[in-house]
Amino acid sequence: MGAFFDDLNGRIISALLLFFPRLFPRLAGPHHVGVLRARLSESVFAQISYPAVKGTGAITRYLRRPVTKGLADYLKMRKIFFSPLTTARHPCEFEAQPEQCGEKWPVAIFSHGLGGCAEMYSLFSAEMASHGVVVVALEHEDGSGCFAQTIDSEELILYKRPSCKYNRENVVGFRAPFLEQRCGEVRSAVSALQSLAAHGASDVAQLAALCASADLSRVHLVGHSFGGATAVLAAQQPIGVPVASVALFDPWAFSLPDDALLRGVDVPVATSAPLTTCLLCGRVTLARTHSGCRGQSMAALG
């Protein structure tokens, strides 16, 4: 009965919001976009946005219903306020057939910020995918997101709040294990995608075909806030394939140790104005933010 009333409340609030400005602006890129959700083998759950064939997918909800518990816990609000997102239609076609273009699509591994989850950046991911990029938005299980589930789906992983005073030394020390786990999840996600491309076996419709059409000889690392810190550290260590570029949106460099900040990354780096502002404009893509700062130190971002 609880699920029934959550759904009813969500539909009522959604109806009241019909007169508000459009939630999902038209995508800027030339490609139609599909989306699928899957737990990558021996890795984390991910939402993948990709160029797709129009009219070959289904309708899905914008947000999985269990995520509302995590959002409510993280923001200290009632779940009912997030119910519209569990009934709202996702802007992309669910499990649509991947578009074939004769060349393989570049792959971007996206790392969310504090309080994030796989669906949190759906519009941003779709915007990139509309320009011909396969965007793999990871749902980190380190306790820095608002929601995640263990592989057996029996345990919810909610946001772990720090109890120490907010200063650089405490933040770096507290967040170090989180970053270590996140980088491991980036590595395992890349390995899982490569395995799918090589063996072509998956329970999720279109996932194997998508991996086969993706260029997994290298990847682009993209991150917002704490995800930006994750992208920097992941680019500084082996993740199974070469890193082609790093895109940082509002990177939380305050959480990175000094050696990581001074080392920087030896690949092109793209940076952006605050992601929230860019999302409101609805026109953020990797192609439009690339700045080509090869080998620059991250110290200036601290």
Short mmCIF file of C-alpha atoms in Angstrom, two decimals:
data_model
loop_
_atom_site.label_atom_id
_atom_site.label_comp_id
_atom_site.label_asym_id
_atom_site.label_seq_id
_atom_site.Cartn_x
_atom_site.Cartn_y
_atom_site.Cartn_z
CA MET A 1 0.00 0.00 0.00
CA GLY A 2 2.90 2.33 0.73
CA ALA A 3 4.17 2.07 -2.85
CA PHE A 4 0.63 2.73 -4.15
CA PHE A 5 0.25 5.95 -2.15
CA ASP A 6 3.80 7.07 -3.06
CA ASP A 7 2.89 6.63 -6.71
CA LEU A 8 -0.45 8.44 -6.26
CA ASN A 9 1.17 11.34 -4.44
CA GLY A 10 3.82 11.56 -7.13
CA ARG A 11 1.22 11.74 -9.90
CA ILE A 12 -0.76 14.44 -8.07
CA ILE A 13 2.33 16.61 -7.55
CA SER A 14 3.44 15.95 -11.14
CA ALA A 15 0.04 17.17 -12.38
CA LEU A 16 0.42 20.35 -10.33
CA LEU A 17 3.81 20.93 -11.93
CA LEU A 18 2.46 20.77 -15.48
CA PHE A 19 2.27 24.56 -15.62
CA PHE A 20 5.92 25.05 -14.66
CA PRO A 21 8.65 25.56 -17.30
CA ARG A 22 9.66 22.45 -19.23
CA LEU A 23 11.85 20.21 -17.07
CA PHE A 24 13.79 18.67 -19.97
CA PRO A 25 14.85 21.07 -22.73
CA ARG A 26 15.43 19.77 -26.24
CA LEU A 27 18.87 18.19 -26.62
CA ALA A 28 21.34 20.19 -28.68
CA GLY A 29 23.15 17.36 -30.45
CA PRO A 30 22.18 15.65 -33.72
CA HIS A 31 21.73 12.17 -32.21
CA HIS A 32 18.67 10.65 -30.61
CA VAL A 33 19.51 9.29 -27.15
CA GLY A 34 18.76 6.00 -25.45
CA VAL A 35 19.32 5.03 -21.84
CA LEU A 36 19.77 1.77 -19.99
CA ARG A 37 20.47 0.83 -16.40
CA ALA A 38 22.53 -2.13 -15.30
CA ARG A 39 24.86 -3.40 -12.64
CA LEU A 40 28.17 -3.92 -14.36
CA SER A 41 29.71 -7.33 -13.64
CA GLU A 42 31.84 -7.25 -10.46
CA SER A 43 31.42 -3.49 -10.37
CA VAL A 44 28.79 -0.88 -9.59
CA PHE A 45 25.36 0.03 -10.89
CA ALA A 46 25.37 2.49 -13.79
CA GLN A 47 23.03 4.47 -15.99
CA ILE A 48 24.32 4.58 -19.56
CA SER A 49 23.24 7.22 -22.08
CA TYR A 50 24.13 6.67 -25.74
CA PRO A 51 23.28 7.56 -29.37
CA ALA A 52 20.26 5.45 -30.30
CA VAL A 53 17.81 4.66 -33.08
CA LYS A 54 14.65 6.68 -32.56
CA GLY A 55 11.47 4.71 -31.87
CA THR A 56 13.17 1.44 -30.85
CA GLY A 57 13.00 1.86 -27.07
CA ALA A 58 10.42 1.97 -24.31
CA ILE A 59 9.30 4.49 -21.69
CA THR A 60 10.89 4.43 -18.26
CA ARG A 61 10.67 6.53 -15.13
CA TYR A 62 13.17 9.24 -14.45
CA LEU A 63 14.13 7.93 -11.00
CA ARG A 64 14.02 4.51 -9.37
CA ARG A 65 11.58 4.60 -6.46
CA PRO A 66 14.09 3.41 -3.76
CA VAL A 67 16.33 6.40 -4.54
CA THR A 68 13.79 8.74 -2.93
CA LYS A 69 14.72 7.30 0.46
CA GLY A 70 18.34 8.26 -0.11
CA LEU A 71 17.47 11.74 -1.34
CA ALA A 72 15.18 12.30 1.65
CA ASP A 73 17.89 11.15 4.05
CA TYR A 74 20.60 13.25 2.39
CA LEU A 75 18.54 16.44 2.20
CA LYS A 76 16.63 15.79 5.44
CA MET A 77 13.28 16.13 3.69
CA ARG A 78 10.22 13.92 3.30
CA LYS A 79 10.17 11.38 0.46
CA ILE A 80 6.96 12.82 -0.91
CA PHE A 81 8.85 15.82 -2.29
CA PHE A 82 10.77 13.51 -4.62
CA SER A 83 7.82 11.38 -5.68
CA PRO A 84 7.28 13.30 -8.95
CA LEU A 85 10.67 12.08 -10.16
CA THR A 86 9.55 8.45 -9.78
CA THR A 87 6.51 9.03 -11.99
CA ALA A 88 7.99 11.53 -14.44
CA ARG A 89 8.95 10.17 -17.84
CA HIS A 90 12.67 9.89 -18.55
CA PRO A 91 13.65 12.13 -21.50
CA CYS A 92 15.46 9.26 -23.26
CA GLU A 93 14.15 6.00 -24.74
CA PHE A 94 14.75 3.03 -22.46
CA GLU A 95 16.94 0.23 -23.87
CA ALA A 96 16.70 1.63 -27.39
CA GLN A 97 18.75 0.07 -30.16
CA PRO A 98 22.25 1.63 -30.30
CA GLU A 99 22.92 3.75 -33.37
CA GLN A 100 25.60 2.44 -35.72
CA CYS A 101 27.70 5.06 -37.48
CA GLY A 102 30.55 3.07 -39.03
CA GLU A 103 32.94 4.20 -36.30
CA LYS A 104 32.94 3.37 -32.62
CA TRP A 105 31.56 5.91 -30.16
CA PRO A 106 33.91 7.54 -27.62
CA VAL A 107 33.23 6.52 -24.01
CA ALA A 108 33.00 8.88 -21.03
CA ILE A 109 33.02 7.48 -17.48
CA PHE A 110 31.08 9.91 -15.28
CA SER A 111 31.66 10.20 -11.52
CA HIS A 112 28.98 11.95 -9.46
CA GLY A 113 29.50 14.40 -6.63
CA LEU A 114 28.50 14.21 -2.97
CA GLY A 115 24.86 13.22 -2.60
CA GLY A 116 24.67 12.02 -6.20
CA CYS A 117 23.41 8.80 -7.78
CA ALA A 118 23.27 7.23 -11.25
CA GLU A 119 20.24 9.27 -12.38
CA MET A 120 21.23 12.57 -10.80
CA TYR A 121 22.88 13.86 -13.97
CA SER A 122 20.47 12.39 -16.53
CA LEU A 123 20.01 15.57 -18.56
CA PHE A 124 23.73 16.35 -18.53
CA SER A 125 24.56 12.79 -19.67
CA ALA A 126 21.88 12.89 -22.36
CA GLU A 127 23.26 16.19 -23.63
CA MET A 128 26.71 14.64 -24.08
CA ALA A 129 25.25 11.49 -25.64
CA SER A 130 23.33 13.59 -28.19
CA HIS A 131 26.73 14.68 -29.52
CA GLY A 132 27.88 11.10 -30.07
CA VAL A 133 29.30 9.94 -26.74
CA VAL A 134 28.51 6.84 -24.66
CA VAL A 135 28.21 8.20 -21.12
CA VAL A 136 28.53 5.68 -18.28
CA ALA A 137 27.28 7.35 -15.09
CA LEU A 138 28.50 5.29 -12.15
CA GLU A 139 26.68 4.96 -8.85
CA HIS A 140 29.50 4.90 -6.32
CA GLU A 141 29.09 2.63 -3.29
CA ASP A 142 31.54 4.41 -1.01
CA GLY A 143 28.87 6.24 0.97
CA SER A 144 29.46 9.62 -0.65
CA GLY A 145 26.27 9.44 -2.72
CA CYS A 146 22.68 9.79 -1.58
CA PHE A 147 21.89 6.21 -2.57
CA ALA A 148 23.41 2.94 -3.70
CA GLN A 149 22.70 -0.74 -3.18
CA THR A 150 24.95 -3.70 -2.58
CA ILE A 151 25.27 -6.28 -5.33
CA ASP A 152 22.63 -8.50 -3.71
CA SER A 153 20.31 -5.46 -3.36
CA GLU A 154 19.70 -6.29 0.29
CA GLU A 155 21.49 -3.32 1.84
CA LEU A 156 21.01 0.36 1.07
CA ILE A 157 24.12 2.51 1.14
CA LEU A 158 23.17 6.01 2.22
CA TYR A 159 25.28 9.13 2.65
CA LYS A 160 27.95 8.90 5.34
CA ARG A 161 28.20 12.24 7.11
CA PRO A 162 31.54 13.40 8.49
CA SER A 163 31.69 14.09 12.21
CA CYS A 164 35.00 15.96 12.17
CA LYS A 165 35.52 19.72 11.95
CA TYR A 166 35.60 21.07 8.39
CA ASN A 167 39.19 21.93 7.55
CA ARG A 168 41.55 20.76 4.83
CA GLU A 169 43.47 18.24 6.92
CA ASN A 170 40.29 16.58 8.20
CA VAL A 171 38.60 16.59 4.80
CA VAL A 172 41.60 15.04 3.02
CA GLY A 173 41.93 12.38 5.72
CA PHE A 174 38.21 11.59 5.86
CA ARG A 175 37.71 11.46 2.09
CA ALA A 176 40.86 9.46 1.23
CA PRO A 177 39.17 6.02 1.63
CA PHE A 178 36.20 7.25 -0.40
CA LEU A 179 38.45 8.32 -3.26
CA GLU A 180 40.37 5.05 -3.14
CA GLN A 181 37.16 3.06 -3.49
CA ARG A 182 35.83 5.33 -6.22
CA CYS A 183 38.99 4.89 -8.32
CA GLY A 184 38.67 1.13 -7.86
CA GLU A 185 35.09 1.33 -9.11
CA VAL A 186 36.22 3.25 -12.19
CA ARG A 187 38.74 0.48 -12.93
CA SER A 188 36.20 -2.30 -12.39
CA ALA A 189 33.64 -0.53 -14.56
CA VAL A 190 36.11 -0.23 -17.45
CA SER A 191 37.01 -3.92 -17.05
CA ALA A 192 33.33 -4.92 -17.07
CA LEU A 193 32.64 -2.91 -20.23
CA GLN A 194 35.63 -4.47 -21.98
CA SER A 195 34.45 -7.95 -20.99
CA LEU A 196 30.98 -7.24 -22.38
CA ALA A 197 32.46 -5.99 -25.64
CA ALA A 198 34.65 -9.09 -25.95
CA HIS A 199 32.16 -11.79 -24.94
CA GLY A 200 28.82 -10.18 -25.81
CA ALA A 201 26.80 -11.70 -23.00
CA SER A 202 24.43 -9.63 -20.86
CA ASP A 203 21.01 -9.95 -19.24
CA VAL A 204 20.30 -6.31 -20.05
CA ALA A 205 18.85 -5.69 -23.50
CA GLN A 206 21.17 -3.76 -25.85
CA LEU A 207 24.07 -3.58 -23.35
CA ALA A 208 26.35 -6.04 -25.16
CA ALA A 209 25.57 -4.46 -28.54
CA LEU A 210 26.28 -1.03 -27.09
CA CYS A 211 29.65 -2.11 -25.71
CA ALA A 212 30.55 -3.63 -29.07
CA SER A 213 29.88 -0.26 -30.74
CA ALA A 214 31.89 1.71 -28.15
CA ASP A 215 35.57 2.61 -28.41
CA LEU A 216 36.97 1.01 -25.27
CA SER A 217 40.60 1.33 -26.35
CA ARG A 218 40.61 4.53 -24.29
CA VAL A 219 38.14 6.48 -22.14
CA HIS A 220 37.36 10.03 -21.14
CA LEU A 221 36.94 10.70 -17.41
CA VAL A 222 34.25 13.21 -16.41
CA GLY A 223 33.33 14.28 -12.90
CA HIS A 224 31.36 16.85 -10.95
CA SER A 225 32.56 18.19 -7.59
CA PHE A 226 33.85 15.18 -5.62
CA GLY A 227 33.54 13.28 -8.89
CA GLY A 228 35.99 15.77 -10.35
CA ALA A 229 38.48 14.83 -7.63
CA THR A 230 37.80 11.19 -8.48
CA ALA A 231 38.50 11.81 -12.17
CA VAL A 232 41.83 13.49 -11.37
CA LEU A 233 43.02 10.64 -9.14
CA ALA A 234 41.80 7.96 -11.56
CA ALA A 235 43.70 9.67 -14.39
CA GLN A 236 46.88 9.52 -12.29
CA GLN A 237 46.81 5.73 -11.98
CA PRO A 238 46.30 2.70 -14.22
CA ILE A 239 42.62 1.97 -14.90
CA GLY A 240 43.05 -0.68 -17.60
CA VAL A 241 43.00 1.62 -20.65
CA PRO A 242 44.60 4.94 -21.55
CA VAL A 243 42.76 8.07 -20.43
CA ALA A 244 42.11 10.29 -23.46
CA SER A 245 40.98 13.39 -21.55
CA VAL A 246 39.58 14.62 -18.25
CA ALA A 247 36.57 16.94 -17.91
CA LEU A 248 36.07 18.64 -14.54
CA PHE A 249 32.87 20.42 -13.53
CA ASP A 250 33.13 22.38 -10.29
CA PRO A 251 35.94 20.06 -9.09
CA TRP A 252 36.22 19.77 -5.30
CA ALA A 253 40.00 19.97 -5.26
CA PHE A 254 39.88 20.78 -1.54
CA SER A 255 39.49 17.03 -0.93
CA LEU A 256 42.64 16.07 -2.86
CA PRO A 257 46.02 15.60 -1.14
CA ASP A 258 48.82 17.99 -2.02
CA ASP A 259 50.80 15.46 -4.06
CA ALA A 260 47.80 14.82 -6.31
CA LEU A 261 47.21 18.56 -6.79
CA LEU A 262 50.85 19.21 -7.67
CA ARG A 263 51.12 16.20 -9.98
CA GLY A 264 48.17 17.15 -12.16
CA VAL A 265 47.25 15.00 -15.17
CA ASP A 266 49.18 14.45 -18.38
CA VAL A 267 46.19 14.48 -20.73
CA PRO A 268 43.98 17.27 -22.09
CA VAL A 269 41.83 18.78 -19.34
CA ALA A 270 38.44 20.43 -19.84
CA THR A 271 37.01 22.67 -17.14
CA SER A 272 33.65 24.37 -16.87
CA ALA A 273 31.78 27.17 -15.15
CA PRO A 274 29.56 25.99 -12.28
CA LEU A 275 27.64 22.94 -13.46
CA THR A 276 24.36 24.13 -11.96
CA THR A 277 24.42 27.26 -14.12
CA CYS A 278 25.36 25.25 -17.19
CA LEU A 279 22.58 22.74 -16.61
CA LEU A 280 20.05 25.56 -16.40
CA CYS A 281 21.23 26.66 -19.84
CA GLY A 282 20.86 23.02 -20.97
CA ARG A 283 23.78 23.22 -23.36
CA VAL A 284 26.85 21.62 -21.80
CA THR A 285 28.88 19.17 -23.85
CA LEU A 286 32.42 17.85 -23.76
CA ALA A 287 33.01 19.34 -27.20
CA ARG A 288 32.11 22.83 -26.03
CA THR A 289 34.14 22.88 -22.83
CA HIS A 290 37.43 21.40 -24.05
CA SER A 291 40.33 23.63 -23.15
CA GLY A 292 43.29 21.40 -24.05
CA CYS A 293 45.36 22.07 -20.92
CA ARG A 294 47.69 19.09 -21.24
CA GLY A 295 49.76 18.25 -18.21
CA GLN A 296 48.57 21.16 -16.09
CA SER A 297 48.86 21.12 -12.32
CA MET A 298 45.65 20.98 -10.31
CA ALA A 299 47.14 23.17 -7.58
CA ALA A 300 45.41 26.28 -8.92
CA LEU A 301 42.07 24.57 -8.36
CA GLY A 302 42.76 24.04 -4.67
#
